[in-house]
Tab-separated table of C-alpha atoms in Angstrom:
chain	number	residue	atom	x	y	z
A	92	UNK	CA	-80.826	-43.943	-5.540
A	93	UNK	CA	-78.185	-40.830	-5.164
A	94	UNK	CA	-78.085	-40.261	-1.118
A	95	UNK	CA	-78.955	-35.909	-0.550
A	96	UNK	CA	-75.423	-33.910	-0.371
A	97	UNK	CA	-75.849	-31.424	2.564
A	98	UNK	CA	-77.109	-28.360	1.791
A	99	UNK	CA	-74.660	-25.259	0.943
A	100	UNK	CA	-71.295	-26.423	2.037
A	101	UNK	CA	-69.642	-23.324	0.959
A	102	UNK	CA	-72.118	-21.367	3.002
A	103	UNK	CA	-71.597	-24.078	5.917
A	104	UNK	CA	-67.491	-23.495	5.367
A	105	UNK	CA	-67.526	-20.040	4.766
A	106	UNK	CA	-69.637	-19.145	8.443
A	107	UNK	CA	-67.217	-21.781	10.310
A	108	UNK	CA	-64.062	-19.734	9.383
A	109	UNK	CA	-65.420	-16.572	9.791
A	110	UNK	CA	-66.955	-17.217	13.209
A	111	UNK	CA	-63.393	-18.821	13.993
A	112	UNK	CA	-61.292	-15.624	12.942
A	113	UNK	CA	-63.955	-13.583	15.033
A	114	UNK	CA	-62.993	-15.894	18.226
A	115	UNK	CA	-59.571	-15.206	17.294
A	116	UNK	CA	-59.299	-11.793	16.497
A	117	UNK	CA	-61.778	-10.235	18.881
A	118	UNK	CA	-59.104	-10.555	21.639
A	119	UNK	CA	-56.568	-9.249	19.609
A	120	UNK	CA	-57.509	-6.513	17.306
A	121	UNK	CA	-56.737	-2.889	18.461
A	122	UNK	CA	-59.048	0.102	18.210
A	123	UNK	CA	-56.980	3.082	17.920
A	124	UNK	CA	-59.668	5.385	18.923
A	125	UNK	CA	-61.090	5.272	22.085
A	126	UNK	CA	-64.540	3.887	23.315
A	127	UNK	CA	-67.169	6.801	23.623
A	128	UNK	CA	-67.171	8.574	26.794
A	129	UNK	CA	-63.672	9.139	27.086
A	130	UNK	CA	-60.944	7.628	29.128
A	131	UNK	CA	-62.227	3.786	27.514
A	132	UNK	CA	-59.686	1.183	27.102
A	133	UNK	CA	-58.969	-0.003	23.424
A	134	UNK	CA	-59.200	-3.647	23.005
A	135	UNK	CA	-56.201	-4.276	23.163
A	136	UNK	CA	-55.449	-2.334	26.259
A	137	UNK	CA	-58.130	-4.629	27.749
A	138	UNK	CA	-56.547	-7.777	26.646
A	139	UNK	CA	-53.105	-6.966	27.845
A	140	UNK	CA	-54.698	-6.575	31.246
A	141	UNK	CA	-55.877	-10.725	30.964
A	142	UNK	CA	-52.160	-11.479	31.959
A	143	UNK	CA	-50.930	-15.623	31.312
A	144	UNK	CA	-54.094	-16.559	31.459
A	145	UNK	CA	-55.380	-14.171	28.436
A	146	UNK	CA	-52.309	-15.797	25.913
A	147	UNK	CA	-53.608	-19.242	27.154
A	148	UNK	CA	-57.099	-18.447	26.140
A	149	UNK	CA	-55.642	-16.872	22.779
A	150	UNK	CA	-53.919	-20.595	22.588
A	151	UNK	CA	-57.189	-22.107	22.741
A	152	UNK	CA	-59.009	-19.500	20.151
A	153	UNK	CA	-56.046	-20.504	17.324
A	154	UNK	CA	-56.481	-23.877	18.369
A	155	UNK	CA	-59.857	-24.157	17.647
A	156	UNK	CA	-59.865	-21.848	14.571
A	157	UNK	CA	-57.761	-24.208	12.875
A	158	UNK	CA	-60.088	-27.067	13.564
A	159	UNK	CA	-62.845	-25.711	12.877
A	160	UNK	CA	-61.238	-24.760	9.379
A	161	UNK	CA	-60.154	-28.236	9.017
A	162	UNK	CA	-63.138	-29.957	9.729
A	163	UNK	CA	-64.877	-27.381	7.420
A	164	UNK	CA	-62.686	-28.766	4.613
A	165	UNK	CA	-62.275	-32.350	5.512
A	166	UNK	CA	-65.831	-33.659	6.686
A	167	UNK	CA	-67.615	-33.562	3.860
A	168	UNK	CA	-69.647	-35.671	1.790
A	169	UNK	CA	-67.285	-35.777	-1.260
A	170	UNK	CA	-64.320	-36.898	1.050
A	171	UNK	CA	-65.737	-39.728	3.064
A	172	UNK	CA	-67.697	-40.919	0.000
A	173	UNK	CA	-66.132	-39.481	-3.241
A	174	UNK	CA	-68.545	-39.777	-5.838
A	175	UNK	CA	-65.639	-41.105	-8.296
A	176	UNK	CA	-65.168	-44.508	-6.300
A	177	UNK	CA	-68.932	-44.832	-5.177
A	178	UNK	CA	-69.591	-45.026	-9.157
A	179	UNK	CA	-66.662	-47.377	-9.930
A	180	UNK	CA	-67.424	-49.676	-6.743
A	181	UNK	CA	-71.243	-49.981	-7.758
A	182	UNK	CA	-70.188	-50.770	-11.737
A	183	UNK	CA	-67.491	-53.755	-10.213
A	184	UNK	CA	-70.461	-55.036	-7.633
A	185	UNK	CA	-72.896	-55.153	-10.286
A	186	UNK	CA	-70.603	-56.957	-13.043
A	187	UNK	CA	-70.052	-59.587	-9.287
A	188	UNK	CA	-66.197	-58.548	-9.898
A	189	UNK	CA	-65.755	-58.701	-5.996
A	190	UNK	CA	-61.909	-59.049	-6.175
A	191	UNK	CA	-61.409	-56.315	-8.006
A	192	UNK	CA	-63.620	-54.195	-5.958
A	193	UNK	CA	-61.878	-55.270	-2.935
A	194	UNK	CA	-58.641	-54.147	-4.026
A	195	UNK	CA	-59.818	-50.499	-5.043
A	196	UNK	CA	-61.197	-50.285	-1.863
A	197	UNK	CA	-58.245	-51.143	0.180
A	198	UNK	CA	-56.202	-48.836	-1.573
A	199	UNK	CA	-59.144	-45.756	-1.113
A	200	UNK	CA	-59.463	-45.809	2.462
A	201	UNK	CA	-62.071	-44.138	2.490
A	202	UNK	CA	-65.528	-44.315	4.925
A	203	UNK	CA	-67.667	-45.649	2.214
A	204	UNK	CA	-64.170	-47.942	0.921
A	205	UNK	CA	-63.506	-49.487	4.613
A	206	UNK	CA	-67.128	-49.985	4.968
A	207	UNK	CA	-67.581	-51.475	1.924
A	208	UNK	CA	-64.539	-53.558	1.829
A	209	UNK	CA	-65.180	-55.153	4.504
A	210	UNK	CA	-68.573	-56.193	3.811
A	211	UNK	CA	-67.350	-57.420	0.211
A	212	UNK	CA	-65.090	-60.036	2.244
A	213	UNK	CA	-67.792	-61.781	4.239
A	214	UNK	CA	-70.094	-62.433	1.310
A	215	UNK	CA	-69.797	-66.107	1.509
A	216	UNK	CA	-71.025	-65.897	4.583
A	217	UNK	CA	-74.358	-64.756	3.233
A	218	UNK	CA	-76.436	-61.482	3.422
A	219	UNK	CA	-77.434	-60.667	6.246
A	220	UNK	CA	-73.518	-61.700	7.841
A	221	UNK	CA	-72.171	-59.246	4.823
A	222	UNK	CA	-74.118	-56.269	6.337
A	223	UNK	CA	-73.589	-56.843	9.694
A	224	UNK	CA	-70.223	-56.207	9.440
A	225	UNK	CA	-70.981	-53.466	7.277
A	226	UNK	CA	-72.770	-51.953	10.375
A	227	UNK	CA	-70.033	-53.071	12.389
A	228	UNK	CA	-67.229	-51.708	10.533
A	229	UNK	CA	-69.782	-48.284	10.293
A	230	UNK	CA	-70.116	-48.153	13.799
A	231	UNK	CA	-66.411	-47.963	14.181
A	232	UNK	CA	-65.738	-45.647	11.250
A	233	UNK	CA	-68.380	-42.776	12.829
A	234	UNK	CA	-66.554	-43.492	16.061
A	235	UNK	CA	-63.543	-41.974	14.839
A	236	UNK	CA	-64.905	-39.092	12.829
A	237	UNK	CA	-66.776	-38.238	16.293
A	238	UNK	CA	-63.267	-38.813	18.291
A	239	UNK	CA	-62.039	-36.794	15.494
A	240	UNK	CA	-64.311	-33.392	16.218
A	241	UNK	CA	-64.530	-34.456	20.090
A	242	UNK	CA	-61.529	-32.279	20.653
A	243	UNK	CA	-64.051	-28.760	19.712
A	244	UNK	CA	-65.770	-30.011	22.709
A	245	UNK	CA	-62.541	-30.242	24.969
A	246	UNK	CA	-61.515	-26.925	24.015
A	247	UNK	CA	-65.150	-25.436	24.516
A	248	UNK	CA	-64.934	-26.891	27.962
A	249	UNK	CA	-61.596	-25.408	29.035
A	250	UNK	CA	-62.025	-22.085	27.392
A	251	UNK	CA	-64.771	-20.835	30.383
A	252	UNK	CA	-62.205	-22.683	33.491
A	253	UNK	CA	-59.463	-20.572	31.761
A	254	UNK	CA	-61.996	-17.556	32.083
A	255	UNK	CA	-62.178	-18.634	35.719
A	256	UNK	CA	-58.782	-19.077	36.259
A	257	UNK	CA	-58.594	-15.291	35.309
A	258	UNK	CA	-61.463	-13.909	37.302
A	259	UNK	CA	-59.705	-15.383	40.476
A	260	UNK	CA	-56.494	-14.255	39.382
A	261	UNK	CA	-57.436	-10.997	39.258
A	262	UNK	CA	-59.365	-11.135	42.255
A	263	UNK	CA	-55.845	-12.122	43.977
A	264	UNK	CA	-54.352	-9.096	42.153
A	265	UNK	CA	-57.040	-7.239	43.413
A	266	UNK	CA	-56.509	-7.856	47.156
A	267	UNK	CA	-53.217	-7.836	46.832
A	268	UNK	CA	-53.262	-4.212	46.169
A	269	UNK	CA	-55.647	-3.761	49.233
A	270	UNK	CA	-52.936	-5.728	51.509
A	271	UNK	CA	-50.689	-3.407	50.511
A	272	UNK	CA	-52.088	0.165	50.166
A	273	UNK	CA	-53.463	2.131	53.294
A	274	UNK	CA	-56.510	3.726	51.190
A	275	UNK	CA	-56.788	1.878	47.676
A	276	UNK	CA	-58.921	3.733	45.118
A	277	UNK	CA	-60.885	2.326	42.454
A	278	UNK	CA	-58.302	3.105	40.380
A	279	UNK	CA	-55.811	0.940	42.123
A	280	UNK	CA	-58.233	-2.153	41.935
A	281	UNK	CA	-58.837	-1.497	38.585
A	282	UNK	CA	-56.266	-3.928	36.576
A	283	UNK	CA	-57.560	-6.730	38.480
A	284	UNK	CA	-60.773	-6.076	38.149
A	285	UNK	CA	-60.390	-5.635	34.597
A	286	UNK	CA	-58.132	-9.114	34.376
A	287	UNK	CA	-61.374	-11.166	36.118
A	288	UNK	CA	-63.958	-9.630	34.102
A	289	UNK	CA	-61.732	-9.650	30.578
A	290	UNK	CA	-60.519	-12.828	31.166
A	291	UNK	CA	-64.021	-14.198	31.839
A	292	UNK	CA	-66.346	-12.858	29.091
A	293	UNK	CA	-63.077	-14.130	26.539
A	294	UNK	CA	-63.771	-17.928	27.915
A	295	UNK	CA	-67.830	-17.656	27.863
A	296	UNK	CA	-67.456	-15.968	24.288
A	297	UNK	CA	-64.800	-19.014	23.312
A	298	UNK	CA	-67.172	-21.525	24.702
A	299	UNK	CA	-69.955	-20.407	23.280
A	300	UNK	CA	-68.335	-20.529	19.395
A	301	UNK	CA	-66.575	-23.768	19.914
A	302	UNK	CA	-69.230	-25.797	21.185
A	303	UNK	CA	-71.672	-24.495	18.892
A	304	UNK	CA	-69.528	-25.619	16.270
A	305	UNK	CA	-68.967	-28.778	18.200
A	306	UNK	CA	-72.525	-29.810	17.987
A	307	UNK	CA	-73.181	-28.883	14.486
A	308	UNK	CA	-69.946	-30.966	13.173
A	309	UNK	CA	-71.136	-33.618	15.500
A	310	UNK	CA	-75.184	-33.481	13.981
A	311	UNK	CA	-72.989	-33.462	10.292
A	312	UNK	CA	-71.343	-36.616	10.791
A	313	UNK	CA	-74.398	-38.450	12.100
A	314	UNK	CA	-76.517	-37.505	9.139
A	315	UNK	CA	-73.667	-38.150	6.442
A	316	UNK	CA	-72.357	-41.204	7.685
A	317	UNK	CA	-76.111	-42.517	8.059
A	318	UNK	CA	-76.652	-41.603	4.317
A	319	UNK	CA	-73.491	-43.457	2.970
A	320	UNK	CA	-74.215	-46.210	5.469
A	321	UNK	CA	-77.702	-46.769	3.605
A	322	UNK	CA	-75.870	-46.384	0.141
A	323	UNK	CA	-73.526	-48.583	1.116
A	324	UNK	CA	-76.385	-51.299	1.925
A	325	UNK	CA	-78.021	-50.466	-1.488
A	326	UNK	CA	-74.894	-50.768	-3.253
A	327	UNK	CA	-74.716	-54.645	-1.745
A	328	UNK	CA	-77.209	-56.260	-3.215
A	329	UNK	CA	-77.879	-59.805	-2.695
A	330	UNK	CA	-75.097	-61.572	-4.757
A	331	UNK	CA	-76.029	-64.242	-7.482
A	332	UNK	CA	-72.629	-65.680	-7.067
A	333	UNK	CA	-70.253	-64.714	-4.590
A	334	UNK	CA	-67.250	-66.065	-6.171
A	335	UNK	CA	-67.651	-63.476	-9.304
A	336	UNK	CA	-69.092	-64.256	-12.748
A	337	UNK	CA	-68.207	-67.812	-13.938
């Protein structure tokens, strides 16, 4: 039986870039006019007042924009399992042409070819020794798509230090100005009181998107690669003859 696709990739891909633009471009994009109230600071106004530490979190945004675009393109059902080779392997392991099946696989390299492959070479071994290495080799294949998508975490992580980094910046910048004026106004502490708070509310916002995204990528591997693992397993049947058809 066909394992269920996930549901809506397009719509899946299509919120993960958008919501990784917005990260992106909410630090950058200017507003010509100004915020109601009068004397407001355009956005970009407010983001030139982050300092280092507001191009470090703009590092981070791009960083994580492009891998959230690439995982939205590259963990999918289609690539780890392509539908193409899951047809040809099950038409080889049916006719027992092992050989042959081993070779397509090693040439795929694939999830559903490594795990698969490998399986397909312990058959003499017996069943039950054929798909425990098919778990095995599974285990190890997840592993990596989960290293893989790991790094949305990291950057999810850093993204609100960075935003601390800035708030105590700017509460140096702050007191600086204190040390060195007899009467400071608010107007004086304003840039770096601006810097903390800017700098701060850009990591929380970055941290919130990434490791969102994070978790769903991680929730998508575990339910794909459990679906091709149990296609995999229905794909090996119990062979009549291990060596192939006579």
């Amino acid at each position: 039986s066909k394992a269920l696709r996930p549901m809506k990739p397009f719509v899946q891909r299509f919120v993960f870039v958008i919501t990784a633009l917005a990260a992106t471009g909410g630090a950058l994009v200017a507003q010509d006019a100004p915020v109601p109230h009068g004397g407001g600071k355009s956005w970009l106004e407010l983001f030139q007042a982050t300092g280092l530490v507001g191009y470090m979190l703009l590092m981070v945004s791009i960083g994580g924009m492009a891998l959230v675009i690439e995982h939205c393109t590259s963990i999918r059902r289609e690539k780890i399992a392509p539908p193409d080779i899951v047809d040809e392997l099950e038409a080889l392991i049916e006719a027992e042409d092992y050989q042959k099946a081993i070779e397509i696989c090693d040439d795929d390299q694939t999830y559903i070819s490594t795990v698969i492959g490998n399986a397909l070479r312990m058959r003499h071994a017996g069943y039950e020794e054929m798909i425990g290495v098919l778990e095995q080799t599974a285990a190890e294949e997840t592993f990596k798509l989960q290293a893989k998508i790991s790094y949305l975490s990291l950057l999810g992580n850093v993204a609100p230090l960075l935003g601390l980094l800035g708030t105590v910046t700017g509460m140096i910048s702050s007191f600086q100005v204190i040390e060195q004026l007899k009467a400071p106004t608010p107007k004086d502490l304003a840039l770096g009181v601006y810097e903390s708070l800017v700098n701060t509310t850009i990591g929380l916002f970055l941290a919130i998107i990434f490791l969102t995204a994070y978790f769903v990528f991680k929730n998508k591997v575990t339910k794909m690669t459990l679906s091709v693992n149990l296609q995999g397993v229905e794909m090996l049947a119990v062979p009549r003859n291990p060596d192939g058809p006579d």
